[in-house]
Short mmCIF file of C-alpha atoms in Angstrom, two decimals:
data_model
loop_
_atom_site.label_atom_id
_atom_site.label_comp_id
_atom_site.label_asym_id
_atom_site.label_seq_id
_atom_site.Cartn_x
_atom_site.Cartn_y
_atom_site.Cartn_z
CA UNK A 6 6.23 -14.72 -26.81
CA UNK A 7 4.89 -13.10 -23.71
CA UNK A 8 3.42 -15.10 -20.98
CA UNK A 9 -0.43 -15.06 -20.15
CA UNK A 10 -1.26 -13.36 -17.14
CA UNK A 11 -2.95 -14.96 -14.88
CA UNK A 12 -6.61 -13.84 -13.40
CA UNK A 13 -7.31 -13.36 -9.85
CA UNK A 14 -10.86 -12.51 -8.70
CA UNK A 15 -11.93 -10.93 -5.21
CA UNK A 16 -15.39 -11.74 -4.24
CA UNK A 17 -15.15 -9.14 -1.12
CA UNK A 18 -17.33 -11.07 0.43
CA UNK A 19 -17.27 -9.86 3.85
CA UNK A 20 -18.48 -6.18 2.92
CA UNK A 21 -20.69 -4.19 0.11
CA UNK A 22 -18.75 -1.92 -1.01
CA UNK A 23 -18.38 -3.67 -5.04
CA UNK A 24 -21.93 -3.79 -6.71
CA UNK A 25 -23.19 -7.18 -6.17
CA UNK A 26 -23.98 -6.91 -10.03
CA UNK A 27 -20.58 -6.21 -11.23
CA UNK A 28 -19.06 -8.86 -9.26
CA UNK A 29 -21.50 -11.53 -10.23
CA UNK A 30 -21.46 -10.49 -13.80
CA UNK A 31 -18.37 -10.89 -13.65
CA UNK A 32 -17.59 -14.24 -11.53
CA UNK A 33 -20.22 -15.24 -13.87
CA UNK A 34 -18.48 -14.29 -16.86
CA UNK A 35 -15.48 -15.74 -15.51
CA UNK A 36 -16.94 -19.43 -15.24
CA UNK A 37 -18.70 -18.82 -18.91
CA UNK A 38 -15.24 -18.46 -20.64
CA UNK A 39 -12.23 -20.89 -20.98
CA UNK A 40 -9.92 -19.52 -18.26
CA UNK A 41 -8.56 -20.54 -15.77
CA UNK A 42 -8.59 -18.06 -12.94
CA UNK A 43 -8.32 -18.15 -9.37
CA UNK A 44 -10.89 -16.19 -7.53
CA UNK A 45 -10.37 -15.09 -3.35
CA UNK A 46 -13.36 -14.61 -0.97
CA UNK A 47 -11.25 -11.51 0.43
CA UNK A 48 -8.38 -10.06 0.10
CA UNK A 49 -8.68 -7.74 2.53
CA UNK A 50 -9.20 -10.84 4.73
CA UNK A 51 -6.03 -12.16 3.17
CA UNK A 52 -3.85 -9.67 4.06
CA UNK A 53 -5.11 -9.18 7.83
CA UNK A 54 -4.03 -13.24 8.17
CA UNK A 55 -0.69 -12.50 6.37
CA UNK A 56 -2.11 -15.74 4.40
CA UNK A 57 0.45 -17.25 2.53
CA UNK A 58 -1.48 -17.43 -0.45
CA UNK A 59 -1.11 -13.89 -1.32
CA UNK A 60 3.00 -14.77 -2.02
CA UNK A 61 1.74 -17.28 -4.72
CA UNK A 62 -0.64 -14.79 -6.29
CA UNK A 63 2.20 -11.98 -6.03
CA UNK A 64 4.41 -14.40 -7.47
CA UNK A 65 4.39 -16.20 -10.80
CA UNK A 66 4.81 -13.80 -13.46
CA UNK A 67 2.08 -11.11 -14.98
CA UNK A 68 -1.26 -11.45 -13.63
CA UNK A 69 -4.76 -9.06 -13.95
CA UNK A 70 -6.56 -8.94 -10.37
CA UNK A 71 -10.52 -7.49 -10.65
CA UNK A 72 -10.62 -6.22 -7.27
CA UNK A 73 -11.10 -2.60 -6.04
CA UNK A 74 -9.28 0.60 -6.02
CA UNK A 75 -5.35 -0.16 -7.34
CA UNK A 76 -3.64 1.68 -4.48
CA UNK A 77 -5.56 -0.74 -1.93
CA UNK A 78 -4.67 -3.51 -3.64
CA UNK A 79 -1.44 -3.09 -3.77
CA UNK A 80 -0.66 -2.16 -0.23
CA UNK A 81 -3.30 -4.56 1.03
CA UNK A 82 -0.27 -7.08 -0.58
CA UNK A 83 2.50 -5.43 0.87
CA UNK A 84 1.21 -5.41 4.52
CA UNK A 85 0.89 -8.97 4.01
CA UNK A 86 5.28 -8.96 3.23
CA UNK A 87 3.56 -10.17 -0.41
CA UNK A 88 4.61 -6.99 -2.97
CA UNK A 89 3.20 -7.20 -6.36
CA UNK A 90 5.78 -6.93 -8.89
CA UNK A 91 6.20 -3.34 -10.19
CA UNK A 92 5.83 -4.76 -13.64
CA UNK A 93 3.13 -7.24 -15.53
CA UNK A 94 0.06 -5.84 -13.01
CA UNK A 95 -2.88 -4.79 -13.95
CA UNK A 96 -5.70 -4.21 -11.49
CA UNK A 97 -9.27 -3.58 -12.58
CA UNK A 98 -11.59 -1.59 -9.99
CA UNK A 99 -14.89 -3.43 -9.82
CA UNK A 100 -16.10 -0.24 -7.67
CA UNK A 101 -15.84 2.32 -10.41
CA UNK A 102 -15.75 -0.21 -13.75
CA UNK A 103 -18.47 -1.79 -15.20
CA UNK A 104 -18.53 -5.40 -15.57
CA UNK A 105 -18.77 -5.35 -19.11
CA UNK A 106 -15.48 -3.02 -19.14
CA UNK A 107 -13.47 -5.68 -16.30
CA UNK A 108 -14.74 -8.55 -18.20
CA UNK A 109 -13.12 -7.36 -21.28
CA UNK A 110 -9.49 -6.07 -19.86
CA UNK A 111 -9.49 -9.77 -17.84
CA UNK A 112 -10.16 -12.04 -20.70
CA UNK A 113 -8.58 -10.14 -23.48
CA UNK A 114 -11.94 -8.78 -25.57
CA UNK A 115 -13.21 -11.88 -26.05
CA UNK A 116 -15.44 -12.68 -22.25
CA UNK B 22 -0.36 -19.04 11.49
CA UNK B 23 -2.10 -21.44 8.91
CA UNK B 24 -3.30 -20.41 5.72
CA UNK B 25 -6.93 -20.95 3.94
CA UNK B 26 -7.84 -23.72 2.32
CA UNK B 27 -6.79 -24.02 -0.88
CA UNK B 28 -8.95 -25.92 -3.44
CA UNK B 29 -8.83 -26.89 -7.08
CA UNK B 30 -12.03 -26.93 -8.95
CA UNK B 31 -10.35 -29.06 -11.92
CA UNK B 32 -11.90 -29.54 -15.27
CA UNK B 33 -8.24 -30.90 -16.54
CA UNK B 34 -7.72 -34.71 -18.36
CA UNK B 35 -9.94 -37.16 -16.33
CA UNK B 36 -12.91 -35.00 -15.22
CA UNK B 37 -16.16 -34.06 -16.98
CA UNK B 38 -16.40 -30.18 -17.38
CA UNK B 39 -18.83 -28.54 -15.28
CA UNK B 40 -21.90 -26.89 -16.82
CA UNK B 41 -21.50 -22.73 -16.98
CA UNK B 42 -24.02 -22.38 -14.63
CA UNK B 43 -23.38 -25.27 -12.30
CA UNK B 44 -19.38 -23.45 -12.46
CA UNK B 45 -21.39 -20.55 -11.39
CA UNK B 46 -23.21 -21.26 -8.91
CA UNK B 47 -20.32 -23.75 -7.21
CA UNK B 48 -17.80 -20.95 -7.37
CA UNK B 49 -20.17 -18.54 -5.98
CA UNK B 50 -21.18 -20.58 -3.10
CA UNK B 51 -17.55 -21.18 -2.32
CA UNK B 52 -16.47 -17.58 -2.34
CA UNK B 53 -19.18 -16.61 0.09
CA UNK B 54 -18.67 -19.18 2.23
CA UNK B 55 -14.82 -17.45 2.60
CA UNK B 56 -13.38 -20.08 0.65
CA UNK B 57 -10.17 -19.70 -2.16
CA UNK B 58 -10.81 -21.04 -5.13
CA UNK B 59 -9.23 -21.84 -7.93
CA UNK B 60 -10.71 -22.91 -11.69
CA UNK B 61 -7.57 -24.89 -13.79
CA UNK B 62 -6.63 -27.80 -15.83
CA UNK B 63 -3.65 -28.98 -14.09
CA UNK B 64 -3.58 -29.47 -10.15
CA UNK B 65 -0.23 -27.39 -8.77
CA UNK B 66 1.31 -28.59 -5.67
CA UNK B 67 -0.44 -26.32 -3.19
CA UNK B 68 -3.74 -28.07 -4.10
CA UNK B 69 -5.32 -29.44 -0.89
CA UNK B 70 -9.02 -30.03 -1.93
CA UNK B 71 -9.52 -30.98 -5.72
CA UNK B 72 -13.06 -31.01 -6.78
CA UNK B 73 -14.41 -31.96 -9.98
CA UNK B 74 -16.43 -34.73 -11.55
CA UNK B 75 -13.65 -37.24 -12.40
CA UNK B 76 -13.80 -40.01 -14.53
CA UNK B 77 -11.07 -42.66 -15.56
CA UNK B 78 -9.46 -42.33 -12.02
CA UNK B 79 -8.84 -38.41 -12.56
CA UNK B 80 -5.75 -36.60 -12.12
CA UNK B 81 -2.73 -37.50 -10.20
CA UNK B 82 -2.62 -35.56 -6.88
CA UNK B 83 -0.19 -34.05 -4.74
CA UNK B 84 -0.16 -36.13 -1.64
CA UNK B 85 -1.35 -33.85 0.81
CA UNK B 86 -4.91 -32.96 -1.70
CA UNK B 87 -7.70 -34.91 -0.94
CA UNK B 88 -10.23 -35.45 -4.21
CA UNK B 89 -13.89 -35.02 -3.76
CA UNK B 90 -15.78 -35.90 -6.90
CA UNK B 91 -19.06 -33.46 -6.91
CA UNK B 92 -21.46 -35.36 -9.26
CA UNK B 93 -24.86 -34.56 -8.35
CA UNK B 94 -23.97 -32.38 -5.34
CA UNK B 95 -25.53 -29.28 -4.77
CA UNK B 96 -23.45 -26.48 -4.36
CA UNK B 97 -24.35 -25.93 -0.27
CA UNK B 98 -23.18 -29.75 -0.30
CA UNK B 99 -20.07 -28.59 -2.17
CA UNK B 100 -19.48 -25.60 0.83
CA UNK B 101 -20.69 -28.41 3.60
CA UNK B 102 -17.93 -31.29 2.18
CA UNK B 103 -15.01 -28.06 1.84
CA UNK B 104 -15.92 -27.09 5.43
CA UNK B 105 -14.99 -30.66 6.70
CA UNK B 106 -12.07 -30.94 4.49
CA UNK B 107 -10.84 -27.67 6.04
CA UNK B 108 -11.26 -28.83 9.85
CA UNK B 109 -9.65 -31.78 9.30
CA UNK B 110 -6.63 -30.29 7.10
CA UNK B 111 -6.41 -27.60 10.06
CA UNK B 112 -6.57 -24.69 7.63
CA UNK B 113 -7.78 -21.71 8.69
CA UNK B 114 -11.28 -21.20 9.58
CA UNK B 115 -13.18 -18.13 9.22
CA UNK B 116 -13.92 -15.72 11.81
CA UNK B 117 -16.64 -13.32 11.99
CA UNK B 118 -14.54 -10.47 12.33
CA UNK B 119 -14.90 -8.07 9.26
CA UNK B 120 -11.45 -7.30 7.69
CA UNK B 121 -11.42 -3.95 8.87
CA UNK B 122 -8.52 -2.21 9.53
CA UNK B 123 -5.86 0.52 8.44
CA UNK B 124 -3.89 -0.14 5.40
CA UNK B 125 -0.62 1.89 4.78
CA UNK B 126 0.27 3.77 1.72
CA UNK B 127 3.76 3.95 1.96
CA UNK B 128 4.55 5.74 -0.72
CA UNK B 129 2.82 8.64 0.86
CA UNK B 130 3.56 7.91 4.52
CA UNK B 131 6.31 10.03 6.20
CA UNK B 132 6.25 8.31 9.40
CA UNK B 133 5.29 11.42 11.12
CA UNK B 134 3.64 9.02 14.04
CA UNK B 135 0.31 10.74 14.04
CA UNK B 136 -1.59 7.61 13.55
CA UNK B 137 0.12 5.83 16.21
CA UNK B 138 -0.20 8.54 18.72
CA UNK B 139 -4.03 9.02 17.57
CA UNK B 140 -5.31 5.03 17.97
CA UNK B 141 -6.54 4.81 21.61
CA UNK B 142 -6.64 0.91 20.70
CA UNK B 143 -3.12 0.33 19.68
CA UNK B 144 -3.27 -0.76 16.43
CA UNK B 145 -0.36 1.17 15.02
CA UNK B 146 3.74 0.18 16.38
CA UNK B 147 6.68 0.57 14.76
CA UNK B 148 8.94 -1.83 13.25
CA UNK B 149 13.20 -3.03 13.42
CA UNK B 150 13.70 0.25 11.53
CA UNK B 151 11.27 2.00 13.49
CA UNK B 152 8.90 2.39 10.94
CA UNK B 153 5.19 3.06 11.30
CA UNK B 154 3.41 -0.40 10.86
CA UNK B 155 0.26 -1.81 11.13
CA UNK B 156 0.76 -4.36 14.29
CA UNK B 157 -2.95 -5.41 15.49
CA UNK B 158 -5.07 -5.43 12.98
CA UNK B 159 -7.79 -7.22 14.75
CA UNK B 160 -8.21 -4.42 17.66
CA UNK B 161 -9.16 -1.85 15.11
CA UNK B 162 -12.87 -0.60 15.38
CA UNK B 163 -14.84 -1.91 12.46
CA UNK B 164 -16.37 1.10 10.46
CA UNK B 165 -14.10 3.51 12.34
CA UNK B 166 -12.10 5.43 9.83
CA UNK B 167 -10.81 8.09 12.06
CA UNK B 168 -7.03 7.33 12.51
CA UNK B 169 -6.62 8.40 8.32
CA UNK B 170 -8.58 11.32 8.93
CA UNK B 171 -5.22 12.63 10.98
CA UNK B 172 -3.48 11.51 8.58
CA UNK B 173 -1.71 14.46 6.86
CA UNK B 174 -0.53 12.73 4.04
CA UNK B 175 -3.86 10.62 3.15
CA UNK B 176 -1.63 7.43 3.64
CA UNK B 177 -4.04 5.46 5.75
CA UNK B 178 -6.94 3.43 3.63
CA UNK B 179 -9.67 1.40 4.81
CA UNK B 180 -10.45 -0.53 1.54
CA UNK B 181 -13.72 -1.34 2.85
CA UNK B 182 -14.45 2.42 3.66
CA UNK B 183 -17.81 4.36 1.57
CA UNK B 184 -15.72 7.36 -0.09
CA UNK B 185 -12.36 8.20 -1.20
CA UNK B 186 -9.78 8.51 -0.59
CA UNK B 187 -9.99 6.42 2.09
CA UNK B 188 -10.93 3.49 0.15
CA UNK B 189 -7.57 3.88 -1.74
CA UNK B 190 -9.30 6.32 -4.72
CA UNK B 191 -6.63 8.46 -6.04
CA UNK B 192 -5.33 10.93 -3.97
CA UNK B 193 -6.01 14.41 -5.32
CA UNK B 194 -4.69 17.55 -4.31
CA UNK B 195 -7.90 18.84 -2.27
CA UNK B 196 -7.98 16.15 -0.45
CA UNK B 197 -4.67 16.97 0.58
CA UNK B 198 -5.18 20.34 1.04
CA UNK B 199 -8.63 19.23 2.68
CA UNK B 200 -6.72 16.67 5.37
CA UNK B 201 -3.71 19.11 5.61
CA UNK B 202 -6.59 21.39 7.46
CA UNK B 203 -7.24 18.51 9.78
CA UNK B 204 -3.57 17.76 10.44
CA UNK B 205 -3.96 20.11 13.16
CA UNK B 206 -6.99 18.55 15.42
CA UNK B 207 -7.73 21.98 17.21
CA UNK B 208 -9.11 22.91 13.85
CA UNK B 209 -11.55 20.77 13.68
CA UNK B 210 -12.36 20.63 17.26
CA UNK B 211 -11.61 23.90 18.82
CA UNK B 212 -8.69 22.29 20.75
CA UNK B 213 -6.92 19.02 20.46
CA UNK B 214 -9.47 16.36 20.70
CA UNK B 215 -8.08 15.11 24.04
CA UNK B 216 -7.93 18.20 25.03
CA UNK B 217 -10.93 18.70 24.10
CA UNK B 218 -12.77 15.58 25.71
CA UNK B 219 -11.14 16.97 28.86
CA UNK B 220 -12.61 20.44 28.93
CA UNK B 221 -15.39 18.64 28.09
CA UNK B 222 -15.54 16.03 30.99
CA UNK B 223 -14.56 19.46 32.80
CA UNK B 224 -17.33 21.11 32.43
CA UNK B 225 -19.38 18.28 33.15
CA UNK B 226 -18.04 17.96 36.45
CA UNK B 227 -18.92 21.88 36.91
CA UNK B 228 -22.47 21.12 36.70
CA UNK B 229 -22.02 17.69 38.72
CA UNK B 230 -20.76 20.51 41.65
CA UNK B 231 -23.37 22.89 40.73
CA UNK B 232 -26.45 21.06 39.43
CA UNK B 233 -25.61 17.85 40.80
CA UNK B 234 -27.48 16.83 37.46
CA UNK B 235 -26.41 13.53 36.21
CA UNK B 236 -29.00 13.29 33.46
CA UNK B 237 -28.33 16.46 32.31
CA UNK B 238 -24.40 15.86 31.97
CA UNK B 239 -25.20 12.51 30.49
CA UNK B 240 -27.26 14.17 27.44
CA UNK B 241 -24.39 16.74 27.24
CA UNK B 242 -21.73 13.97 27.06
CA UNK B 243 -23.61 12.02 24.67
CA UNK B 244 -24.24 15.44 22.97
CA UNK B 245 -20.83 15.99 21.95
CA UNK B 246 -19.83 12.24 21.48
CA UNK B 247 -22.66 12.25 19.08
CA UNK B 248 -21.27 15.82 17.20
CA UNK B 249 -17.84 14.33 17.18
CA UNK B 250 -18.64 10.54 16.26
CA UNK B 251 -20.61 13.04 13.14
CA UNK B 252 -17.43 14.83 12.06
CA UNK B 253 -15.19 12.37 11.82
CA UNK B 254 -17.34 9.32 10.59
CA UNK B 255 -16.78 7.47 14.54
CA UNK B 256 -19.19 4.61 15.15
CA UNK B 257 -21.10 5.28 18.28
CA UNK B 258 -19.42 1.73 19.44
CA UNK B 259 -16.12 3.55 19.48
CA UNK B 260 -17.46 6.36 21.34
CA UNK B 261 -18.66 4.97 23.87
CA UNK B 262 -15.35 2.91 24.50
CA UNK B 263 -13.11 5.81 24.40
CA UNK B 264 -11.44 5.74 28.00
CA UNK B 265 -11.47 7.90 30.61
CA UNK B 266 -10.27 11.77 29.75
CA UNK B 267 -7.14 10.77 32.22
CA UNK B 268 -6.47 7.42 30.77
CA UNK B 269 -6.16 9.33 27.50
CA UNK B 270 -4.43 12.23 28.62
CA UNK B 271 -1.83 9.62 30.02
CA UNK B 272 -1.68 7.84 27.14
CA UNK B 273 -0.80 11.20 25.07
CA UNK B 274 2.13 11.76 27.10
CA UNK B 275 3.44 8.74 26.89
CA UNK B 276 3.14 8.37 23.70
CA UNK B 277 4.77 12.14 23.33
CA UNK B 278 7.82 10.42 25.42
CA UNK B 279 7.90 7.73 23.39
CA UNK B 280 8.21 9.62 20.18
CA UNK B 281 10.88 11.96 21.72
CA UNK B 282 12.39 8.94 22.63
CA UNK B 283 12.46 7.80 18.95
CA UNK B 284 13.69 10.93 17.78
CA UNK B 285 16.82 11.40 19.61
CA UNK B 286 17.51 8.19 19.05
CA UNK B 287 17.13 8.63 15.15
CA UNK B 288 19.06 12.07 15.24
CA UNK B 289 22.20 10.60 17.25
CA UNK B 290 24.20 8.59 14.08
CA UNK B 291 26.47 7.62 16.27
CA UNK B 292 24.49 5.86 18.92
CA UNK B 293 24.75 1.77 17.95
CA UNK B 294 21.84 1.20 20.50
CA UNK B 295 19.82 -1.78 18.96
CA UNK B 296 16.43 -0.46 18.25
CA UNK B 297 14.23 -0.49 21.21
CA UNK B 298 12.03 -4.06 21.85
CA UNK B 299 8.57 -3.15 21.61
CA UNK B 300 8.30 -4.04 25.20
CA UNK B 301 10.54 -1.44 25.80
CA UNK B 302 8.04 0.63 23.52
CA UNK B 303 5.02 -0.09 25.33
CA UNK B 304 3.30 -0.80 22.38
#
């Protein structure tokens, strides 16, 4: 059976640059539904601290992270020596995507 | 360096669930008050705040979590009580710096050094292998984007920048094409830019001789810094910070040395030097 991946939510709090409305529709969405997720006030801010914390969400099997653009994300982890695994990732641009369309990929159809 | 605070908002065995909008509205006040947060049913090891509203006792906790049960708090009373748990658990406090500085795509980066040359405020150094790196992340200029603008290869995001593919928006081919055109500076400026700052500050002092106009050479000055700042998305901050047309002439050679320096060094296999310190860098 495959494993569950686990959710990881950026609030980007420290600039504008996700709609305000998809990223509270989705946090919101988030908090309505059964899942456990863990949700970051930046990862930008993350990886500038080289915060540990990005090794445990790097780590621990498959995981879906509702962020931003994919190529950020990913070397936003790697400058902070924290590589996603080049298998079991899937990151959902809150920029571009709606947050009907993230809501869906994160919780599996069923927000 | 310490990391942020991590807390637990359970809703495991022993504590009430919250209500979906008290979750909400908790989770949201954390978030923009820079905190991590996570939502589970179990409390992992790395717990070191557990909220929750906990009945029978609640759950067992690693020894270094504290528990805060959040019955009837509001969630700015939620933020207030995480704030003191982080000062006393000497976790990382937030700064008001925004997180604003160059990110490397390094699977489009061919360490051609242009970057590091370019920043005037030494963000960029090179690593053990000599590798370009991102070494001072807090000395970049918020909102300045223009070190990825030399980029030729469209390797350097700002994922806080407007447009792409800055942001880290999928390169596509004319933007290559489109930064391969600015690879060469003295396109875009009608000479290299420091170069071009120095004919500048040149001609300035012409007038000074001539015209012994200071007002005038001021407008001109802040003329160009304006049409340049325009052209490659500068903040006026970083304008007017740029140093002197000799300090940055200077700097440009040195850096020039440095990268010769690098490159004899990489093209001699059989030199067993250790890589240089970055003292011996300069950087």
């Amino acid at each position: 059976m495959s494993e569950t991946p686990r959710i990881v939510y950026c609030n980007c709090t420290y600039a504008k640059v996700v709609p305000p409305e998809v990223k509270g529709e989705v946090l919101r969405r988030l908090c309505a539904s059964g899942a456990e997720f863990e949700a970051v006030a930046d990862l930008c801010d993350l990886s500038a601290r080289n915060d540990p914390a990005l090794k445990r969400l790097a780590g621990g099997g498959p995981v879906k992270i509702a962020a931003c653009f994919p190529r950020a994300v990913k070397w936003l982890f790697h400058a902070a020596q924290a590589p996603l695994p080049k298998e079991g990732v899937e990151i959902l641009n809150m920029r571009e995507r709606s947050a009907d369309d993230v809501s869906r990929a994160l919780l599996g159809g069923a927000p | 360096m310490s990391g942020a605070l991590r807390i637990v908002l359970y809703e495991g065995p022993g504590a009430v669930p919250l209500a979906e909008e008290e979750r909400f509205q908790t989770m949201a006040a954390l978030l923009n008050g820079g905190f991590e947060v996570a939502r589970t049913r179990v409390v992992d090891a790395a717990a070191q705040l557990v909220l929750g509203k906990f009945e029978n006792g609640g759950p067992a906790l690693p020894a270094a979590a504290q528990r805060r049960d959040i019955s009837g708090l509001e969630p700015a009373q939620v933020v207030e009580s995480a704030r003191e748990t982080r000062d006393q658990a000497g976790a990382r406090k937030l700064e008001a710096w925004k997180p604003w500085f160059p990110v490397i795509d390094y699977d489009r980066c061919t360490n051609c050094m242009q970057c590091l040359t370019f920043c005037l405020f030494d963000v960029y150094g090179v690593d053990q292998q000599q590798k370009i790196t991102v070494q001072n992340e807090s000395n970049c200029k918020t909102d300045c984007p223009a070190c990825s603008r030399v980029c030729p290869e469209v390797a350097i995001l700002f994922p806080k920048y407007k447009n792409g593919p800055i942001n880290g928006d999928v390169v596509k081919q004319e933007d290559v094409q489109r930064e391969a055109m600015k690879v060469d500076i003295s396109a875009l400026l009608g000479g290299d830019l420091y170069g071009s700052l120095r004919s500048r500050q040149a001609d300035a002092r012409k007038r000074f001789s001539t015209e012994r106009d200071e007002s005038k050479a001021l407008l001109e000055r802040k003329r160009c810094l304006k049409e340049l700042g325009k052209q490659l998305d500068i903040p006026d901050e970083v304008l007017m910070s740029l140093p002197s047309a000799e300090d940055i002439s200077e700097r440009a050679e040195r850096a020039k040395a440095k990268l010769a320096q690098r490159q004899a060094r990489s093209q001699t296999v059989k030199d067993t030097r250790p890589a240089p310190s970055d003292k011996e860098w300069g950087i």
